[in-house]
Amino acid sequence: MTRGPDDDLPTPGPSEPVPSWSEYRQLEQAVHDYLDHEPKDLAWNDIWRALAAIMGECQRDAFVDAFDLSQPAERPCIRRLITGEDECPC
């Protein structure tokens, strides 16, 4: 395979939806506002930590649904997913 002049360029990042809707623009603005602020607790200056706190319950519920679990476990246990056991033996 022959390499072309564009082969060394980085791959393009994700593109926004076209046309974008007002909720998308609101979220985009909120993210930019969060990135620009200086929180009193510096542990929260990481947007991924903030998004995880905000989205945690939604992600947990999606995980429970995806693996057809009756409820989230009291503690994380990957063995439950591998073996299908109801309880974590650890």
mmCIF file of C-alpha atoms in Angstrom:
data_model
loop_
_atom_site.group_PDB
_atom_site.id
_atom_site.type_symbol
_atom_site.label_atom_id
_atom_site.label_comp_id
_atom_site.label_asym_id
_atom_site.label_seq_id
_atom_site.Cartn_x
_atom_site.Cartn_y
_atom_site.Cartn_z
ATOM 1 C CA MET A 1 0.000 0.000 0.000
ATOM 2 C CA THR A 2 1.367 3.396 -0.976
ATOM 3 C CA ARG A 3 1.353 6.167 1.616
ATOM 4 C CA GLY A 4 -0.040 9.513 0.603
ATOM 5 C CA PRO A 5 0.905 13.017 1.795
ATOM 6 C CA ASP A 6 -2.017 13.087 4.276
ATOM 7 C CA ASP A 7 -1.098 9.810 6.004
ATOM 8 C CA ASP A 8 0.953 11.570 8.708
ATOM 9 C CA LEU A 9 -1.836 13.964 9.668
ATOM 10 C CA PRO A 10 -3.787 13.248 12.868
ATOM 11 C CA THR A 11 -7.211 11.729 12.481
ATOM 12 C CA PRO A 12 -10.034 14.235 12.713
ATOM 13 C CA GLY A 13 -11.840 14.487 16.030
ATOM 14 C CA PRO A 14 -15.541 13.979 16.542
ATOM 15 C CA SER A 15 -17.809 16.359 14.728
ATOM 16 C CA GLU A 16 -20.778 18.079 16.283
ATOM 17 C CA PRO A 17 -24.212 17.006 15.105
ATOM 18 C CA VAL A 18 -25.466 18.768 12.007
ATOM 19 C CA PRO A 19 -27.779 20.446 12.445
ATOM 20 C CA SER A 20 -27.087 20.855 16.152
ATOM 21 C CA TRP A 21 -30.012 21.469 18.477
ATOM 22 C CA SER A 22 -30.364 23.995 21.284
ATOM 23 C CA GLU A 23 -29.719 21.414 24.052
ATOM 24 C CA TYR A 24 -26.418 20.505 22.394
ATOM 25 C CA ARG A 25 -25.367 24.155 22.367
ATOM 26 C CA GLN A 26 -26.418 24.518 26.027
ATOM 27 C CA LEU A 27 -24.321 21.502 27.008
ATOM 28 C CA GLU A 28 -21.391 22.792 24.980
ATOM 29 C CA GLN A 29 -21.600 26.159 26.758
ATOM 30 C CA ALA A 30 -21.919 24.510 30.181
ATOM 31 C CA VAL A 31 -18.800 22.407 29.517
ATOM 32 C CA HIS A 32 -16.826 25.462 28.442
ATOM 33 C CA ASP A 33 -18.037 27.373 31.511
ATOM 34 C CA TYR A 34 -16.960 24.493 33.765
ATOM 35 C CA LEU A 35 -13.535 24.334 32.141
ATOM 36 C CA ASP A 36 -13.069 28.062 32.734
ATOM 37 C CA HIS A 37 -13.959 28.136 36.445
ATOM 38 C CA GLU A 38 -11.661 27.775 39.443
ATOM 39 C CA PRO A 39 -13.376 25.549 42.035
ATOM 40 C CA LYS A 40 -12.594 26.017 45.736
ATOM 41 C CA ASP A 41 -11.942 22.281 46.005
ATOM 42 C CA LEU A 42 -9.239 21.605 43.411
ATOM 43 C CA ALA A 43 -10.227 17.944 43.240
ATOM 44 C CA TRP A 44 -13.197 19.121 41.163
ATOM 45 C CA ASN A 45 -11.228 21.039 38.540
ATOM 46 C CA ASP A 46 -11.127 17.831 36.489
ATOM 47 C CA ILE A 47 -14.166 17.821 34.209
ATOM 48 C CA TRP A 48 -14.123 14.022 33.954
ATOM 49 C CA ARG A 49 -14.546 13.725 37.726
ATOM 50 C CA ALA A 50 -17.451 16.181 37.604
ATOM 51 C CA LEU A 51 -19.101 14.399 34.672
ATOM 52 C CA ALA A 52 -18.666 11.035 36.409
ATOM 53 C CA ALA A 53 -20.395 12.382 39.512
ATOM 54 C CA ILE A 54 -23.226 13.792 37.416
ATOM 55 C CA MET A 55 -23.618 10.775 35.117
ATOM 56 C CA GLY A 56 -22.792 8.022 37.640
ATOM 57 C CA GLU A 57 -26.349 6.984 38.428
ATOM 58 C CA CYS A 58 -27.333 6.957 34.767
ATOM 59 C CA GLN A 59 -24.295 4.845 33.857
ATOM 60 C CA ARG A 60 -24.948 2.440 36.750
ATOM 61 C CA ASP A 61 -28.553 1.972 35.623
ATOM 62 C CA ALA A 62 -27.462 1.427 32.009
ATOM 63 C CA PHE A 63 -24.929 -1.180 33.202
ATOM 64 C CA VAL A 64 -27.590 -3.000 35.224
ATOM 65 C CA ASP A 65 -29.906 -3.039 32.200
ATOM 66 C CA ALA A 66 -27.165 -4.067 29.744
ATOM 67 C CA PHE A 67 -26.223 -7.135 31.785
ATOM 68 C CA ASP A 68 -29.818 -7.940 32.834
ATOM 69 C CA LEU A 69 -29.007 -7.607 36.523
ATOM 70 C CA SER A 70 -31.788 -7.258 39.072
ATOM 71 C CA GLN A 71 -29.876 -4.533 40.929
ATOM 72 C CA PRO A 72 -26.363 -3.163 41.312
ATOM 73 C CA ALA A 73 -24.077 -5.107 43.622
ATOM 74 C CA GLU A 74 -23.179 -3.685 47.003
ATOM 75 C CA ARG A 75 -19.551 -3.695 45.854
ATOM 76 C CA PRO A 76 -17.925 -4.057 42.440
ATOM 77 C CA CYS A 77 -17.235 -7.650 41.378
ATOM 78 C CA ILE A 78 -16.184 -8.530 37.836
ATOM 79 C CA ARG A 79 -16.528 -12.222 38.634
ATOM 80 C CA ARG A 80 -20.334 -11.830 38.736
ATOM 81 C CA LEU A 81 -20.249 -10.847 35.053
ATOM 82 C CA ILE A 82 -17.856 -13.601 34.046
ATOM 83 C CA THR A 83 -19.534 -16.469 35.884
ATOM 84 C CA GLY A 84 -23.128 -15.223 36.034
ATOM 85 C CA GLU A 85 -23.210 -15.826 39.784
ATOM 86 C CA ASP A 86 -25.713 -13.823 41.794
ATOM 87 C CA GLU A 87 -23.309 -13.106 44.640
ATOM 88 C CA CYS A 88 -19.648 -12.158 44.729
ATOM 89 C CA PRO A 89 -17.723 -14.945 46.479
ATOM 90 C CA CYS A 90 -14.972 -12.545 47.551
#
